CSV table of C-alpha atoms in Angstrom, one decimal:
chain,number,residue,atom,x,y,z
V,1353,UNK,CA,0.0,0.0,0.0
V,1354,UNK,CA,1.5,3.3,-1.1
V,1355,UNK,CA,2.1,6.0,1.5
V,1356,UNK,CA,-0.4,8.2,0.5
V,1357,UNK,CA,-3.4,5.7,0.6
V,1358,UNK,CA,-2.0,5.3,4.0
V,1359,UNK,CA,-2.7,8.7,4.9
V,1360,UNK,CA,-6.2,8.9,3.1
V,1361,UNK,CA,-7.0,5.9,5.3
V,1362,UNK,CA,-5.8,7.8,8.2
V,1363,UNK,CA,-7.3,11.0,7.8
V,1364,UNK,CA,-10.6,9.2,6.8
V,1365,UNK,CA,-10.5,7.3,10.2
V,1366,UNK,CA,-9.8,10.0,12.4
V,1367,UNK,CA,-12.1,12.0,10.8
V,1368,UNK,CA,-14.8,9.1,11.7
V,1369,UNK,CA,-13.6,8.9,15.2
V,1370,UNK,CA,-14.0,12.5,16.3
V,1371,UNK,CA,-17.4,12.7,14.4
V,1372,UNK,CA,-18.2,9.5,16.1
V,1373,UNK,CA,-16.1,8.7,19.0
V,1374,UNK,CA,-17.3,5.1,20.3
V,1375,UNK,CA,-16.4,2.3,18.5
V,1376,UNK,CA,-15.7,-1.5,18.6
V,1377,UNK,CA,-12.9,-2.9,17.2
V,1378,UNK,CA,-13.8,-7.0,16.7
V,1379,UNK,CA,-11.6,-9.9,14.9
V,1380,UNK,CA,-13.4,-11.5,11.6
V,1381,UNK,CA,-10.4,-13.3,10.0
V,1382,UNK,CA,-12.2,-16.8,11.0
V,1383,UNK,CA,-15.0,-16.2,9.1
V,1384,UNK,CA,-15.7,-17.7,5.2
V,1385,UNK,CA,-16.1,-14.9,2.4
V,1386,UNK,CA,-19.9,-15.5,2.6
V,1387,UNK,CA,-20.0,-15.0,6.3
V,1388,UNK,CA,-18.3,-12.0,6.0
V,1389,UNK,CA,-20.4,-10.5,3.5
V,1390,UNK,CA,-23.0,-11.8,5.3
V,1391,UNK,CA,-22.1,-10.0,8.4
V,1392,UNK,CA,-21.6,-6.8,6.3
V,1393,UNK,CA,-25.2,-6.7,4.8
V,1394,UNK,CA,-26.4,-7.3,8.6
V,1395,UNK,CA,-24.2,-4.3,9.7
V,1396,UNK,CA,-25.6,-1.7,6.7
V,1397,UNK,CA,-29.1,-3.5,7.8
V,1398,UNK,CA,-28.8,-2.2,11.3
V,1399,UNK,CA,-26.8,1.1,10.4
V,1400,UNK,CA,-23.5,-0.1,11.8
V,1401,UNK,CA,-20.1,0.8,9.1
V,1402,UNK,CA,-17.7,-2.1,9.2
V,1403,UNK,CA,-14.0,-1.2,8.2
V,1404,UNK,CA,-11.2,-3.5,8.3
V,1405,UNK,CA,-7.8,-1.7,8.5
V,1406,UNK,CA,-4.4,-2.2,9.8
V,1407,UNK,CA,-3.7,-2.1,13.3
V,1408,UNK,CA,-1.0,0.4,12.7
V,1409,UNK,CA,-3.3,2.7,11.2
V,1410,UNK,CA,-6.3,2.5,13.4
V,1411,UNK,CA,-3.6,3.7,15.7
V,1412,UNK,CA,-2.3,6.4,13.8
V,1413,UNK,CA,-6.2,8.1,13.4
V,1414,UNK,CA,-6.8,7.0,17.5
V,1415,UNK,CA,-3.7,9.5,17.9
V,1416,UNK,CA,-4.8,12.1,15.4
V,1417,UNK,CA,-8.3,12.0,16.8
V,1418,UNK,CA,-6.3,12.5,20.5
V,1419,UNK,CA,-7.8,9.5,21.8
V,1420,UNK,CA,-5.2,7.8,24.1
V,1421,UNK,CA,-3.7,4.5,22.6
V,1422,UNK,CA,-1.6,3.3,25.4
V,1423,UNK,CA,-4.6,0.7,26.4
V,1424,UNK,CA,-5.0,-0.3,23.2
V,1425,UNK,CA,-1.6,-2.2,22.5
V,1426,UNK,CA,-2.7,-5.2,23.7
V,1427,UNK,CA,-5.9,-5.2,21.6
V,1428,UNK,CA,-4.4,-4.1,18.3
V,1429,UNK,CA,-2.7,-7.4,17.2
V,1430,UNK,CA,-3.6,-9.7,15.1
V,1431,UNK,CA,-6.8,-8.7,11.8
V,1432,UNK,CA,-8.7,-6.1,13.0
V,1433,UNK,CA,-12.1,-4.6,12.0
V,1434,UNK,CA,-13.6,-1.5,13.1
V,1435,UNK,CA,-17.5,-1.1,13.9
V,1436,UNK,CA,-19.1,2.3,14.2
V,1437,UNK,CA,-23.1,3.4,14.5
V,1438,UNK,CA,-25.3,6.2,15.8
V,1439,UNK,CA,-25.6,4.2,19.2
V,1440,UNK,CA,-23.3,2.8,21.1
V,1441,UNK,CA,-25.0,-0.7,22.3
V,1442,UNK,CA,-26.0,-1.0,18.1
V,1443,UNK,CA,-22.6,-2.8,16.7
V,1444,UNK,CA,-22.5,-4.9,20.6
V,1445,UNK,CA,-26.2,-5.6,19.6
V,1446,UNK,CA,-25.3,-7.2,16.1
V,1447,UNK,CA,-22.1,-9.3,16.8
V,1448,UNK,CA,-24.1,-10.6,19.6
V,1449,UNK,CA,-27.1,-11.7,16.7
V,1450,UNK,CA,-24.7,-13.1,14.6
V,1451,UNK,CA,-23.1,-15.0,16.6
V,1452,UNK,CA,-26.2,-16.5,17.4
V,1453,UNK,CA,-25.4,-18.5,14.6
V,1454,UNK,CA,-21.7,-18.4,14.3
V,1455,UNK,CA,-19.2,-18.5,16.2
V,1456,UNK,CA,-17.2,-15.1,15.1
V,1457,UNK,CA,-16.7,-12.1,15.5
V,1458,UNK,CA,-14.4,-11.9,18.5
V,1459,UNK,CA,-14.7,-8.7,20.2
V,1460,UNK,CA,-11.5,-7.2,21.2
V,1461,UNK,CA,-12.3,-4.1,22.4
V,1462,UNK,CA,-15.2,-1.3,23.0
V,1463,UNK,CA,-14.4,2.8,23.3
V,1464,UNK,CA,-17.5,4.0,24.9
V,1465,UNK,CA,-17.9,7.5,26.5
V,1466,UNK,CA,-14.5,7.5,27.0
V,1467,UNK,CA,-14.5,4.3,29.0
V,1468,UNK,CA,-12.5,0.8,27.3
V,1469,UNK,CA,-14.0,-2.3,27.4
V,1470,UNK,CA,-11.9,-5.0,26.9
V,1471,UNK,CA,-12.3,-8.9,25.5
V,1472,UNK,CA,-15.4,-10.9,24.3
V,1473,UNK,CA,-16.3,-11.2,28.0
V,1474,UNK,CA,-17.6,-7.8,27.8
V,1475,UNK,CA,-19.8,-8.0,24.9
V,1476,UNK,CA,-23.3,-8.6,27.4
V,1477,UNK,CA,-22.5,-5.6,29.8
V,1478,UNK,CA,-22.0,-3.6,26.4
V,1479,UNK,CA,-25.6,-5.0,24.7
V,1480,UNK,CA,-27.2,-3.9,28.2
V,1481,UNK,CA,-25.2,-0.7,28.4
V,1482,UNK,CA,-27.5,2.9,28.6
V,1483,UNK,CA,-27.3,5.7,26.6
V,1484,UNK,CA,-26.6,9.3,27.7
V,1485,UNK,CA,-29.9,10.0,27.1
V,1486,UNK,CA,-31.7,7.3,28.4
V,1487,UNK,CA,-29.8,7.7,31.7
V,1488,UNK,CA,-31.1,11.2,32.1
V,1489,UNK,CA,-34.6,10.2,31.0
V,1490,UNK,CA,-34.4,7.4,34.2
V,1491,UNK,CA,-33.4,10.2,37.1
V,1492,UNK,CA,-35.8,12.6,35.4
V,1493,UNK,CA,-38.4,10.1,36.5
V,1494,UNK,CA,-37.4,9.5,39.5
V,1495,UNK,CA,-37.4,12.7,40.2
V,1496,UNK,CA,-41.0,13.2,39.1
V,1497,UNK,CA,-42.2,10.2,40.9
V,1498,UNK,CA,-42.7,12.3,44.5
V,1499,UNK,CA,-44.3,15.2,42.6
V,1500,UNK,CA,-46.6,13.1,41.1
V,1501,UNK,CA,-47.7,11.1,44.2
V,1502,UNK,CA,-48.2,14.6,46.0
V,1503,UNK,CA,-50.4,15.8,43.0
V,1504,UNK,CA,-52.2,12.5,42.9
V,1505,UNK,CA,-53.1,12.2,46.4
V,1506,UNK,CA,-54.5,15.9,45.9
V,1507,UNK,CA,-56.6,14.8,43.4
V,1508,UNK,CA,-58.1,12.1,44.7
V,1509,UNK,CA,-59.2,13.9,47.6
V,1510,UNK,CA,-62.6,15.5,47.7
V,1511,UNK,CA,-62.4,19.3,47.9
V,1512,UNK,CA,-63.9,19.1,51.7
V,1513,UNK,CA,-60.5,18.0,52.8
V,1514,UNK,CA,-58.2,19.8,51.0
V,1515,UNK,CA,-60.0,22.6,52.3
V,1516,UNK,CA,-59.9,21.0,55.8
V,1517,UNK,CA,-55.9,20.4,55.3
V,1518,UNK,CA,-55.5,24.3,54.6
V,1519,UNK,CA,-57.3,25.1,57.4
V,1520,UNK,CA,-55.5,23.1,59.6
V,1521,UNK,CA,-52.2,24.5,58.3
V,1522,UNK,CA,-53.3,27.9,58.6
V,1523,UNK,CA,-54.0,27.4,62.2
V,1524,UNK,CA,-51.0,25.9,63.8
V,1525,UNK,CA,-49.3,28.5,61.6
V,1526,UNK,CA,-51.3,31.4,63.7
């Protein structure tokens, strides 16, 4: 590979990563041509891209993108493909379904919201991993769920004691 496909590749990648900062990185090399091409339609099926690339340049666009590759050297041996999507449970979601009926692909490594998760071990805390946005939706709720008692109880009352209650307030207040 000439030097300056190199650096397309590079730029292209690092480019991906800071738009699009988590990412899997899994190892395909035991599957057959059709079950590769197979796991490629499922991955532009579920919206997940699917690159493989050299270790050594996945490295190169981790530093260029200023993400921290010192973790990494353990993971980035041996064929390598890289998994993006919009969420970042979606590619953890898909190598889980297709292995459902094949063995591969290994996962060696997830970068989620700045945290690494390393080895296949790892792939069912990443499928039941939360989203940003999800998280915040769940303590939002919570912190509606006293409000909504309050305002419930209120309701249910008949107007008698609610007017009885503010009465009562108003007196010990006095």
């Amino acid at each position: 590979m000439k030097k300056e496909n190199k650096f397309e590749i590079v730029q292209g990648l690092s480019e991906i990563l800071v738009a699009n900062p988590n990412f899997y990185i899994a190892d395909i090399s035991e599957l057959t041509v059709n079950q590769a091409n197979g796991l490629r339609r499922l991955c532009f099926s579920k919206g997940v891209s699917i690159q493989v690339v050299k270790n050594s340049l996945i490295e190169k666009a981790m530093e260029q993108a200023k993400i921290e590759t010192a973790d990494f050297a353990p993971v980035l041996k041996g064929p390598s493909a890289i998994m993006f999507a919009e969420s970042s449970t979606a590619p953890a979601k898909l190598i889980k379904e297709f292995r459902a009926t094949h063995k591969n692909p290994v996962l060696k490594a997830a970068y989620i919201e700045d945290s690494l998760y390393v080895g296949d071990h790892m792939i069912d805390t990443l499928v039941s991993l939360k989203s940003k946005e999800e998280l915040i939706a769940d303590v939002i709720a919570l912190l509606q769920s006293p409000i909504k008692n309050v305002i419930s109880g209120l309701k249910a009352s008949s107007g008698e004691k609610i007017a009885g209650l503010v009465k009562t307030l108003s007196e010990k207040e006095s």
